[in-house]
Coordinates of C-alpha atoms and ligand atoms in Angstrom, one line a residue:
Chain A
X194 CA 0.0 0.0 0.0
X195 CA 1.2 3.5 -0.9
X196 CA 1.0 5.5 2.4
X197 CA 2.3 8.6 0.6
X198 CA -1.0 9.0 -1.1
X199 CA -2.7 9.7 2.2
X200 CA -0.4 12.7 2.6
X201 CA -0.8 14.1 -0.9
X202 CA -3.4 16.7 -1.5
X203 CA -6.8 15.1 -1.9
X204 CA -7.7 14.6 -5.6
X205 CA -11.2 14.2 -6.7
X206 CA -12.4 12.5 -9.9
X207 CA -15.2 14.3 -11.6
X208 CA -17.4 14.1 -14.7
X209 CA -17.7 17.6 -16.1
X210 CA -20.9 18.8 -17.8
X211 CA -20.6 22.0 -19.8
X212 CA -23.4 24.6 -20.3
X213 CA -24.0 28.0 -21.6
X214 CA -24.4 31.2 -19.5
X215 CA -25.8 34.5 -20.7
X216 CA -23.5 36.6 -18.6
X217 CA -20.5 34.8 -19.9
X218 CA -21.7 35.1 -23.4
X219 CA -22.2 38.8 -23.0
X220 CA -18.7 39.1 -21.6
X221 CA -17.3 37.3 -24.6
X222 CA -18.9 39.6 -27.0
X223 CA -17.6 42.7 -25.2
X224 CA -14.0 41.4 -24.9
X225 CA -13.0 37.8 -25.1
X226 CA -9.5 38.7 -23.8
X227 CA -10.9 40.6 -20.8
X228 CA -11.1 39.8 -17.1
X229 CA -14.9 39.5 -17.1
X230 CA -14.9 36.7 -19.7
X231 CA -12.1 34.9 -17.8
X232 CA -13.9 35.2 -14.5
X233 CA -17.2 33.9 -15.9
X234 CA -15.5 31.1 -18.0
X235 CA -12.6 29.6 -16.0
X236 CA -15.0 28.4 -13.4
X237 CA -15.9 24.9 -12.1
X238 CA -19.1 24.4 -10.1
X239 CA -19.0 21.5 -7.7
X240 CA -20.9 19.8 -4.9
X241 CA -20.0 21.5 -1.5
X242 CA -19.0 18.0 -0.2
X243 CA -16.4 17.7 -3.0
X244 CA -15.0 21.1 -2.2
X245 CA -14.8 20.3 1.5
X246 CA -13.0 17.0 0.8
X247 CA -10.3 18.9 -1.2
X248 CA -10.1 21.5 1.5
X249 CA -11.0 24.2 -1.1
X250 CA -13.2 27.2 -0.3
X251 CA -15.6 28.9 -2.6
X252 CA -13.6 31.1 -4.9
X253 CA -10.3 29.3 -4.4
X254 CA -8.5 28.1 -7.5
X255 CA -8.2 24.4 -8.4
X256 CA -6.2 22.4 -11.0
X257 CA -8.5 20.6 -13.3
X258 CA -6.7 18.1 -15.5
X259 CA -6.8 14.9 -17.6
X260 CA -4.7 13.4 -20.3
X261 CA -5.8 16.1 -22.8
X262 CA -5.0 19.2 -20.9
X263 CA -4.6 21.1 -17.6
X264 CA -6.2 24.3 -16.5
X265 CA -6.4 26.3 -13.3
X266 CA -9.9 27.6 -12.7
X267 CA -11.9 29.0 -9.8
X268 CA -14.1 26.6 -7.9
X269 CA -17.6 27.4 -6.7
X270 CA -20.5 25.7 -5.1
X271 CA -23.1 24.8 -7.7
X272 CA -26.0 26.0 -5.7
X273 CA -28.1 23.0 -6.9
X274 CA -30.4 21.6 -4.2
X275 CA -29.8 17.9 -5.3
X276 CA -26.4 16.6 -4.2
X277 CA -24.2 15.8 -7.2
X278 CA -20.9 14.5 -5.8
X279 CA -18.5 13.6 -8.6
X280 CA -20.4 15.7 -11.1
X281 CA -19.1 19.2 -11.9
X282 CA -20.3 21.9 -14.2
X283 CA -18.3 24.3 -16.4
X284 CA -19.5 27.0 -18.8
X285 CA -18.6 26.1 -22.4
X286 CA -15.4 28.1 -23.2
X287 CA -11.8 27.8 -24.4
X288 CA -11.0 26.7 -20.8
X289 CA -13.4 23.7 -20.8
X290 CA -12.2 22.9 -24.4
X291 CA -8.7 22.4 -23.1
X292 CA -10.0 19.2 -21.4
X293 CA -12.2 17.8 -24.2
X294 CA -11.0 14.4 -25.7
X295 CA -9.9 14.1 -29.3
X296 CA -11.9 10.9 -29.6
X297 CA -14.8 11.3 -32.0
X298 CA -15.3 7.8 -33.4
X299 CA -14.6 9.3 -36.8
X300 CA -18.0 11.1 -36.8
X301 CA -16.7 14.7 -36.4
X302 CA -18.4 15.4 -33.1
X303 CA -16.2 15.9 -30.0
X304 CA -17.6 15.0 -26.6
X305 CA -17.9 18.6 -25.5
X306 CA -20.3 18.0 -22.7
X307 CA -18.8 14.8 -21.3
X308 CA -15.4 15.4 -19.8
X309 CA -13.6 13.3 -17.2
X310 CA -11.0 15.0 -15.1
X311 CA -9.4 15.2 -11.7
X312 CA -9.5 18.2 -9.5
X313 CA -7.0 19.3 -6.8
X314 CA -6.4 22.5 -4.9
X315 CA -4.2 24.9 -6.8
X316 CA -3.1 26.5 -3.5
X317 CA -3.6 30.1 -4.6
X318 CA -2.2 29.7 -8.1
X319 CA -3.6 32.1 -10.7
X320 CA -6.3 31.2 -13.2
X321 CA -4.9 30.0 -16.6
X322 CA -4.7 32.8 -19.2
X323 CA -6.3 32.6 -22.5
X324 CA -3.4 31.9 -24.8
X325 CA -2.4 29.2 -27.2
Chain B
X240 CA -35.7 57.1 -34.4
X241 CA -39.4 56.5 -33.9
X242 CA -40.8 53.7 -35.9
X243 CA -37.4 52.5 -37.0
X244 CA -37.0 48.9 -35.9
X245 CA -33.8 47.0 -36.5
X246 CA -32.8 43.3 -36.4
X247 CA -30.5 41.9 -33.8
X248 CA -28.1 39.2 -35.1
X249 CA -27.0 38.2 -31.7
X250 CA -28.6 34.7 -31.8
X251 CA -30.8 32.5 -33.9
X252 CA -34.0 34.4 -32.9
X253 CA -33.1 37.4 -35.1
X254 CA -35.4 39.7 -33.0
X255 CA -36.8 42.3 -35.3
X256 CA -38.1 44.9 -32.8
X257 CA -34.9 46.6 -31.7
X258 CA -34.7 50.4 -31.4
X259 CA -31.4 52.2 -31.0
X260 CA -29.9 55.6 -30.3
X261 CA -26.8 56.8 -32.0
X262 CA -24.0 59.0 -30.9
X263 CA -21.0 60.0 -32.9
X264 CA -21.5 57.3 -35.6
X265 CA -21.9 54.5 -33.0
X266 CA -24.8 52.8 -31.4
X267 CA -25.0 54.2 -27.9
X268 CA -28.3 52.9 -26.6
X269 CA -30.2 49.7 -27.5
X270 CA -33.8 49.1 -26.5
X271 CA -35.8 45.9 -26.4
X272 CA -32.8 43.6 -26.9
X273 CA -31.5 41.2 -24.2
X274 CA -28.1 41.8 -22.6
X275 CA -26.4 39.7 -25.3
X276 CA -28.1 41.6 -28.0
X277 CA -27.1 45.0 -26.5
X278 CA -23.5 44.0 -26.3
X279 CA -23.6 42.6 -29.8
X280 CA -25.2 45.7 -31.3
X281 CA -22.8 48.1 -29.6
X282 CA -19.9 46.2 -31.2
X283 CA -20.3 47.6 -34.6
X284 CA -18.4 50.9 -34.7
X285 CA -14.8 49.8 -35.2
X286 CA -12.3 50.9 -37.8
X287 CA -11.4 48.7 -40.7
X288 CA -8.3 46.6 -40.0
X289 CA -6.5 44.3 -42.3
X290 CA -3.5 42.4 -41.1
X291 CA -0.8 40.2 -42.6
X292 CA 1.4 38.3 -40.1
X293 CA -0.1 40.3 -37.3
X294 CA 0.9 43.6 -38.8
X295 CA -1.4 46.3 -40.3
X296 CA -1.6 46.0 -44.1
X297 CA -3.5 47.6 -46.9
X298 CA -6.7 45.7 -47.7
X299 CA -5.4 45.1 -51.2
X300 CA -2.2 43.6 -50.0
X301 CA -4.1 41.3 -47.5
X302 CA -6.4 40.2 -50.3
X303 CA -3.5 39.3 -52.5
X304 CA -1.8 37.4 -49.7
X305 CA -5.1 35.5 -48.9
X306 CA -5.5 34.6 -52.6
X307 CA -1.9 33.3 -52.7
X308 CA -2.4 31.1 -49.7
X309 CA -5.6 29.6 -51.1
X310 CA -4.1 29.2 -54.6
X311 CA -1.1 27.3 -53.2
X312 CA -3.2 25.0 -51.0
X313 CA -4.0 21.6 -52.4
X314 CA -7.0 21.1 -50.1
X315 CA -8.1 24.3 -48.4
X316 CA -10.9 24.3 -45.8
X317 CA -13.5 27.0 -45.7
X318 CA -15.2 27.1 -42.3
X319 CA -17.6 29.2 -40.3
X320 CA -20.4 31.3 -41.9
X321 CA -22.9 30.8 -39.2
X322 CA -22.8 34.5 -38.6
X323 CA -22.8 35.6 -42.2
X324 CA -25.7 36.7 -44.4
X325 CA -27.3 34.4 -46.9
X326 CA -25.6 36.5 -49.6
X327 CA -22.1 36.0 -48.1
X328 CA -22.8 32.3 -47.6
X329 CA -23.7 31.8 -51.3
X330 CA -20.4 33.6 -52.2
X331 CA -18.5 31.3 -50.0
X332 CA -20.1 28.2 -51.6
X333 CA -19.1 29.6 -55.0
X334 CA -15.5 30.2 -53.7
X335 CA -15.3 26.6 -52.3
X336 CA -16.4 25.3 -55.7
X337 CA -13.8 27.3 -57.5
X338 CA -11.1 26.2 -55.2
X339 CA -12.2 22.5 -55.0
X340 CA -12.2 23.2 -51.2
X341 CA -13.7 21.4 -48.2
X342 CA -16.6 23.4 -46.9
X343 CA -18.1 23.1 -43.4
X344 CA -19.7 25.1 -40.6
X345 CA -20.1 24.6 -36.9
X346 CA -23.3 22.6 -37.5
X347 CA -21.2 19.5 -38.2
X348 CA -20.4 19.4 -34.5
X349 CA -23.7 20.8 -33.2
X350 CA -27.2 20.8 -34.5
X351 CA -26.5 20.0 -38.2
X352 CA -27.9 16.5 -38.1
X353 CA -31.2 17.8 -36.8
X354 CA -31.5 20.5 -39.4
X355 CA -30.6 17.9 -42.1
X356 CA -33.4 15.6 -40.9
X357 CA -35.8 18.6 -40.8
X358 CA -34.9 19.6 -44.4
X359 CA -35.4 15.9 -45.4
X360 CA -38.9 16.2 -43.8
X361 CA -38.2 13.4 -41.3
X362 CA -40.3 15.1 -38.6
X363 CA -43.1 17.6 -38.2
X364 CA -41.9 21.2 -37.5
X365 CA -43.4 24.7 -37.3
X366 CA -42.4 28.3 -36.9
X367 CA -41.9 30.3 -33.7
X368 CA -44.9 32.5 -34.8
X369 CA -47.1 29.4 -34.8
X370 CA -45.9 28.7 -31.3
X371 CA -46.6 32.2 -30.2
X372 CA -50.1 32.2 -31.6
X373 CA -51.1 28.6 -30.9
X374 CA -48.6 26.8 -28.7
X375 CA -50.0 25.3 -25.5
X376 CA -47.2 22.8 -24.5
X377 CA -43.5 23.5 -25.0
X378 CA -40.8 21.1 -24.1
X379 CA -37.3 22.5 -23.6
X380 CA -35.1 19.4 -23.9
X381 CA -31.4 19.7 -23.2
X382 CA -32.0 23.3 -24.1
X383 CA -31.7 26.4 -21.9
X384 CA -33.0 29.3 -24.0
X385 CA -32.9 31.7 -21.0
X386 CA -29.1 31.6 -21.5
X387 CA -28.7 30.7 -25.2
X388 CA -31.7 32.5 -26.8
X389 CA -32.6 35.0 -24.1
X390 CA -35.9 36.3 -25.5
X391 CA -37.2 32.9 -26.7
X392 CA -39.7 32.5 -23.8
X393 CA -40.8 36.2 -23.7
X394 CA -41.1 36.8 -27.4
X395 CA -42.4 33.4 -28.7
X396 CA -42.7 30.3 -26.6
X397 CA -44.1 31.0 -23.1
X398 CA -45.0 34.5 -21.9
X399 CA -46.6 36.3 -24.8
X400 CA -50.3 36.6 -25.6
X401 CA -50.9 34.9 -28.9
X402 CA -53.8 35.1 -31.4
X403 CA -55.3 31.9 -29.9
X404 CA -53.6 32.2 -26.6
X405 CA -55.0 35.4 -25.0
X406 CA -54.6 34.1 -21.5
X407 CA -50.9 33.3 -22.0
X408 CA -48.7 31.4 -19.7
X409 CA -50.8 31.9 -16.5
X410 CA -53.6 29.7 -17.9
X411 CA -53.0 28.5 -21.4
X412 CA -49.4 27.5 -21.7
X413 CA -47.3 24.7 -20.1
X414 CA -43.6 24.9 -20.2
X415 CA -41.6 21.7 -19.5
X416 CA -37.8 21.3 -19.1
X417 CA -36.0 18.0 -19.4
X418 CA -32.4 18.4 -18.5
X419 CA -29.5 17.0 -16.5
X420 CA -29.3 20.2 -14.4
X421 CA -31.6 22.8 -13.1
X422 CA -31.0 25.5 -15.7
X423 CA -32.5 29.0 -15.6
X424 CA -35.2 27.8 -18.0
X425 CA -35.8 24.7 -15.8
X426 CA -36.4 27.1 -12.9
X427 CA -39.1 28.9 -14.9
X428 CA -40.8 25.5 -15.6
X429 CA -41.2 25.0 -11.8
X430 CA -42.7 21.6 -11.0
X431 CA -42.6 20.7 -14.7
X432 CA -38.8 20.2 -14.5
X433 CA -37.7 16.6 -15.1
X434 CA -34.1 16.0 -14.1
X435 CA -32.5 13.0 -15.7
X436 CA -29.0 11.6 -15.3
X437 CA -26.3 12.5 -17.9
X438 CA -26.7 10.2 -20.9
X439 CA -30.2 9.2 -19.7
X440 CA -32.1 10.8 -22.6
X441 CA -32.7 7.8 -24.9
X442 CA -34.1 5.7 -22.1
X443 CA -36.3 8.7 -21.0
X444 CA -37.6 9.0 -24.6
X445 CA -38.5 5.3 -24.8
X446 CA -40.1 5.4 -21.4
X447 CA -42.2 8.4 -22.5
X448 CA -43.3 6.6 -25.7
X449 CA -44.4 3.7 -23.4
X450 CA -46.2 6.2 -21.1
X451 CA -48.2 7.9 -23.9
X452 CA -48.9 4.4 -25.4
X453 CA -50.5 3.2 -22.1
X454 CA -47.6 1.1 -20.9
X455 CA -45.8 1.4 -17.6
X456 CA -42.7 3.6 -18.3
X457 CA -39.5 2.2 -16.9
X458 CA -35.9 3.4 -16.8
X459 CA -32.8 1.7 -15.5
X460 CA -32.2 4.8 -13.3
X461 CA -35.6 4.4 -11.7
X462 CA -37.2 7.6 -12.7
X463 CA -40.5 7.6 -10.8
X464 CA -43.0 6.1 -13.2
X465 CA -45.7 8.3 -11.7
X466 CA -43.9 11.5 -12.7
X467 CA -43.3 10.0 -16.2
X468 CA -47.0 9.3 -16.6
X469 CA -47.8 12.8 -15.4
X470 CA -45.6 14.1 -18.2
X471 CA -47.0 11.7 -20.7
X472 CA -50.5 13.0 -19.9
X473 CA -49.5 16.7 -20.3
X474 CA -48.0 15.8 -23.7
X475 CA -51.1 13.8 -24.7
X476 CA -53.4 16.6 -23.8
X477 CA -51.5 19.1 -26.1
X478 CA -53.3 20.8 -28.9
X479 CA -50.2 22.4 -30.3
X480 CA -47.1 21.0 -28.8
X481 CA -43.4 21.7 -29.6
X482 CA -40.2 20.1 -28.5
X483 CA -37.3 22.5 -28.6
X484 CA -34.3 20.3 -29.0
X485 CA -31.0 21.6 -27.6
X486 CA -27.4 20.4 -27.8
X487 CA -27.8 18.6 -24.4
X488 CA -30.3 16.2 -26.0
X489 CA -28.4 15.8 -29.3
X490 CA -25.1 15.0 -27.7
X491 CA -26.7 12.4 -25.5
X492 CA -28.3 10.4 -28.4
X493 CA -26.5 7.9 -30.6
X494 CA -28.8 8.8 -33.5
X495 CA -32.0 10.8 -34.0
X496 CA -34.3 7.8 -34.4
X497 CA -35.7 7.9 -30.8
X498 CA -36.7 11.5 -30.8
X499 CA -38.2 11.3 -34.3
X500 CA -40.2 8.3 -33.1
X501 CA -41.4 10.3 -30.1
X502 CA -42.7 13.1 -32.3
X503 CA -44.4 10.5 -34.5
X504 CA -46.0 8.8 -31.5
X505 CA -47.1 12.1 -30.0
X506 CA -48.7 13.0 -33.3
X507 CA -50.7 9.8 -33.2
X508 CA -51.7 10.0 -29.5
X509 CA -51.9 13.6 -28.6
X510 CA -55.1 15.7 -29.0
X511 CA -53.5 17.9 -31.5
X512 CA -50.2 18.2 -33.4
X513 CA -46.6 17.9 -32.2
X514 CA -43.5 19.6 -33.7
X515 CA -39.8 19.7 -33.2
X516 CA -37.6 22.8 -33.6
X517 CA -33.8 22.6 -33.2
X518 CA -32.4 25.4 -31.0
X519 CA -30.0 26.7 -33.6
X520 CA -27.7 29.2 -31.9
X521 CA -25.8 31.2 -34.5
X522 CA -28.0 33.7 -36.3
X523 CA -27.7 32.2 -39.7
X524 CA -26.5 28.6 -39.2
X525 CA -29.8 27.4 -40.5
X526 CA -29.3 29.6 -43.5
X527 CA -26.0 28.0 -44.3
X528 CA -27.5 24.6 -43.9
X529 CA -30.3 25.5 -46.3
X530 CA -28.2 27.2 -48.8
X531 CA -25.7 24.4 -49.0
X532 CA -28.6 21.8 -49.1
X533 CA -30.2 23.6 -52.0
X534 CA -26.9 23.6 -53.9
X535 CA -25.6 20.1 -53.0
X536 CA -28.2 18.1 -51.1
X537 CA -26.0 18.2 -48.0
X538 CA -26.1 20.6 -45.0
X539 CA -22.4 20.5 -44.2
X540 CA -19.2 18.4 -44.5
X541 CA -18.7 18.7 -48.2
X542 CA -15.7 18.7 -50.5
X543 CA -16.0 20.0 -54.0
X544 CA -14.3 18.4 -56.9
X545 CA -14.8 19.8 -60.4
X546 CA -18.2 21.2 -59.4
X547 CA -19.4 18.0 -57.7
X548 CA -19.8 17.8 -54.0
X549 CA -18.6 14.8 -52.0
X550 CA -20.0 14.4 -48.6
X551 CA -19.1 12.5 -45.4
X552 CA -17.8 12.9 -41.8
X553 CA -14.2 12.9 -43.2
X554 CA -15.0 16.3 -44.6
X555 CA -16.1 17.7 -41.2
X556 CA -13.8 20.3 -39.8
X557 CA -13.0 18.1 -36.8
X558 CA -12.1 15.0 -38.8
X559 CA -10.2 17.0 -41.5
X560 CA -8.1 18.7 -38.8
X561 CA -7.5 15.4 -36.9
X562 CA -6.4 13.7 -40.1
X563 CA -4.5 16.8 -41.2
X564 CA -6.0 16.5 -44.7
X565 CA -6.4 20.2 -45.1
X566 CA -3.5 22.5 -45.7
X567 CA -4.9 26.0 -45.4
X568 CA -8.1 27.4 -43.8
X569 CA -10.3 30.3 -44.4
X570 CA -12.4 31.0 -41.3
X571 CA -15.4 33.3 -41.6
X572 CA -17.1 34.7 -38.5
X573 CA -16.0 31.9 -36.3
X574 CA -13.3 31.2 -33.7
X575 CA -12.4 27.5 -33.9
X576 CA -9.4 27.9 -31.7
X577 CA -11.7 28.9 -28.9
X578 CA -14.7 26.7 -29.7
X579 CA -13.2 23.4 -30.6
X580 CA -11.3 21.0 -28.2
X581 CA -7.6 22.0 -28.0
X582 CA -6.6 18.4 -28.5
X583 CA -8.0 18.6 -32.1
X584 CA -7.7 22.3 -33.0
X585 CA -4.0 22.5 -32.2
X586 CA -3.4 21.1 -35.7
X587 CA -4.8 24.4 -37.1
X588 CA -1.6 26.1 -35.8
X589 CA 0.4 24.1 -38.4
X590 CA -1.4 25.5 -41.4
X591 CA -1.9 29.1 -42.7
X592 CA -5.1 30.7 -41.4
X593 CA -7.1 33.5 -43.1
X594 CA -9.6 35.0 -40.7
X595 CA -12.6 37.2 -41.5
X596 CA -14.3 38.4 -38.4
X597 CA -15.7 41.6 -36.8
X598 CA -13.8 40.8 -33.6
X599 CA -10.3 40.0 -32.5
X600 CA -10.4 36.3 -31.6
X601 CA -8.0 33.6 -30.7
X602 CA -8.1 32.5 -34.3
X603 CA -7.6 36.0 -35.7
X604 CA -4.5 36.4 -33.5
X605 CA -3.0 33.3 -35.0
X606 CA -4.0 34.1 -38.6
X607 CA -1.5 34.8 -41.3
X608 CA -4.1 37.2 -42.8
X609 CA -7.0 38.8 -40.9
X610 CA -9.8 41.1 -42.0
X611 CA -11.9 42.9 -39.5
X612 CA -15.3 43.1 -41.1
X613 CA -18.7 44.7 -40.5
X614 CA -21.2 43.4 -37.9
X615 CA -24.3 42.3 -39.8
X616 CA -27.5 44.1 -38.9
X617 CA -25.4 47.0 -37.5
X618 CA -22.9 48.0 -40.2
X619 CA -24.4 46.1 -43.1
X620 CA -27.7 44.7 -44.2
X621 CA -28.7 41.5 -45.9
X622 CA -30.9 38.5 -45.2
X623 CA -30.7 35.5 -42.9
X624 CA -32.8 32.5 -41.9
X625 CA -34.1 32.5 -38.4
X626 CA -33.7 29.3 -36.3
X627 CA -37.3 28.2 -37.4
X628 CA -36.7 28.7 -41.1
X629 CA -38.3 32.1 -41.5
X630 CA -36.3 34.5 -43.7
X631 CA -35.5 37.8 -42.1
X632 CA -34.2 40.8 -44.1
X633 CA -32.4 43.6 -42.3
X634 CA -30.9 47.0 -43.0
X635 CA -27.8 48.5 -41.5
X636 CA -28.0 51.0 -38.7
X637 CA -24.7 52.8 -39.4
X638 CA -22.6 53.6 -42.3
X639 CA -19.9 51.0 -42.3
X640 CA -16.3 51.9 -41.9
X641 CA -15.3 48.4 -42.8
X642 CA -16.0 45.9 -45.6
X643 CA -18.5 43.2 -45.2
X644 CA -17.4 39.5 -45.3
X645 CA -19.3 39.2 -48.6
X646 CA -17.1 42.0 -50.1
X647 CA -13.9 40.4 -48.8
X648 CA -14.9 37.0 -50.2
X649 CA -15.7 38.6 -53.6
X650 CA -12.4 40.4 -53.7
X651 CA -10.5 37.2 -52.8
X652 CA -12.3 35.4 -55.5
X653 CA -11.4 38.1 -58.1
X654 CA -7.8 37.9 -57.0
X655 CA -7.5 34.2 -57.5
Ligands
LIG217 S1 -32.7 37.1 -28.0 FE1 -31.0 36.9 -29.6 S2 -31.7 38.1 -31.4 FE2 -33.0 38.6 -29.6 S3 -32.0 40.5 -28.7 FE3 -31.2 38.7 -27.6 S4 -29.3 38.1 -28.8 FE4 -30.6 39.5 -30.1

């Protein structure tokens, strides 16, 4: 047994569902390189129990990663009444697109709304900038 | 400005009741539009910019450079056009033919399959005006118009008084949301929100078909049969029902058969008629699909060869980029570097990009040649096809300081 894993920062596996948000959309139209678009996009909404398990408070940054990419985003409570441990939500944006698989089964349609990733505390690191 | 109404091209609704105030050749106030529309309509006052390699260039020089890139490419891709007028789209189709290019729009990875089935008359559909005047049951399925088409519920589908619906939402309309999360639209639907697990849509459709057919509706995720029967009864009681199909539903289905079957069954079992409308987001994506369909019989993913169109998923933007079969790209009114998965779109960075867009985007920043063009409906007029297939014509509000995408496409074509 690997005892070191108990000491490492808790890591949570999540399925991420993306969605559209009118405030984020408006921010994009005004300035897609601006702070408002970044603040409304680089955002992951999670179940409060998941945040607690990672020792992350509302508004703290987290590392969200999988084999396709890695981003630092702000974590928030989802505000949904029904608990959804292991399920997280992100607005559709270049940030969520960093994590989308290239697997398409040859049909030309990426799995935009169905992302698997792990989340850990980013310990105060800054949100990823929009650059390629 | 009294009596002057303009059209907003901020989303697929193409709202035609917008009033504006101008100040110093720019739109300073926008009335009636939603917050997205207001932001969109204030965009159109910028100066013309043409760039080559990120540096300012004369338009003529940039046109020459763009033509050279396209001429030297063996298999160029023309992509975007969801936010271009019908006139510009037709120009782009002509250009694609001339170049033997691959031509595709965002619909290949969003609602294209549904628009295609619609144009092939595989299901019953209607217009938003029909819904406003007659609709009594609306189902928002994997769709959240409150965020994606902000005035959908207020202008057409739920709140307005209609010719045959004088009592409106309070008494005569029922809005239903079926989704995997409680969206803003779902909140409006109150107790008619049906939350299902991710990927649970096909089973839910089949259970609903059972429910309206008098069988016990069952799902592996144990959705309460009583609730399903309640929903089945609302749908059966509809005189004029409409399912608004969003990306959430489409991405969860393996193919369209189940939802088409549901609409068929509802048309057999319900009191009145049932329809399906895809929630097309870009203001003229449906126009692109229709224009290409009229020309080739396909709505997207084509490659021209000596005037003939070949069609298949290998000609979709995503597969063409994955397989690296295209060697230059002309992007019109779209930002693939932002809207496609990085794991796929990174291949774009290896080929020359020509970008035509009113805004600075991730794609325009990486483009070899970029043209900043007029915002349609603000700096230029034209026509477009609303999400429900109704053609909308519009006039410009301002005198444009920049060329339209149609003009740039024409000039590129002449320079070839
Ligand atoms: S709903 Fe769409 S078309 Fe209407 S004002 Fe808003 S963005 Fe413009």
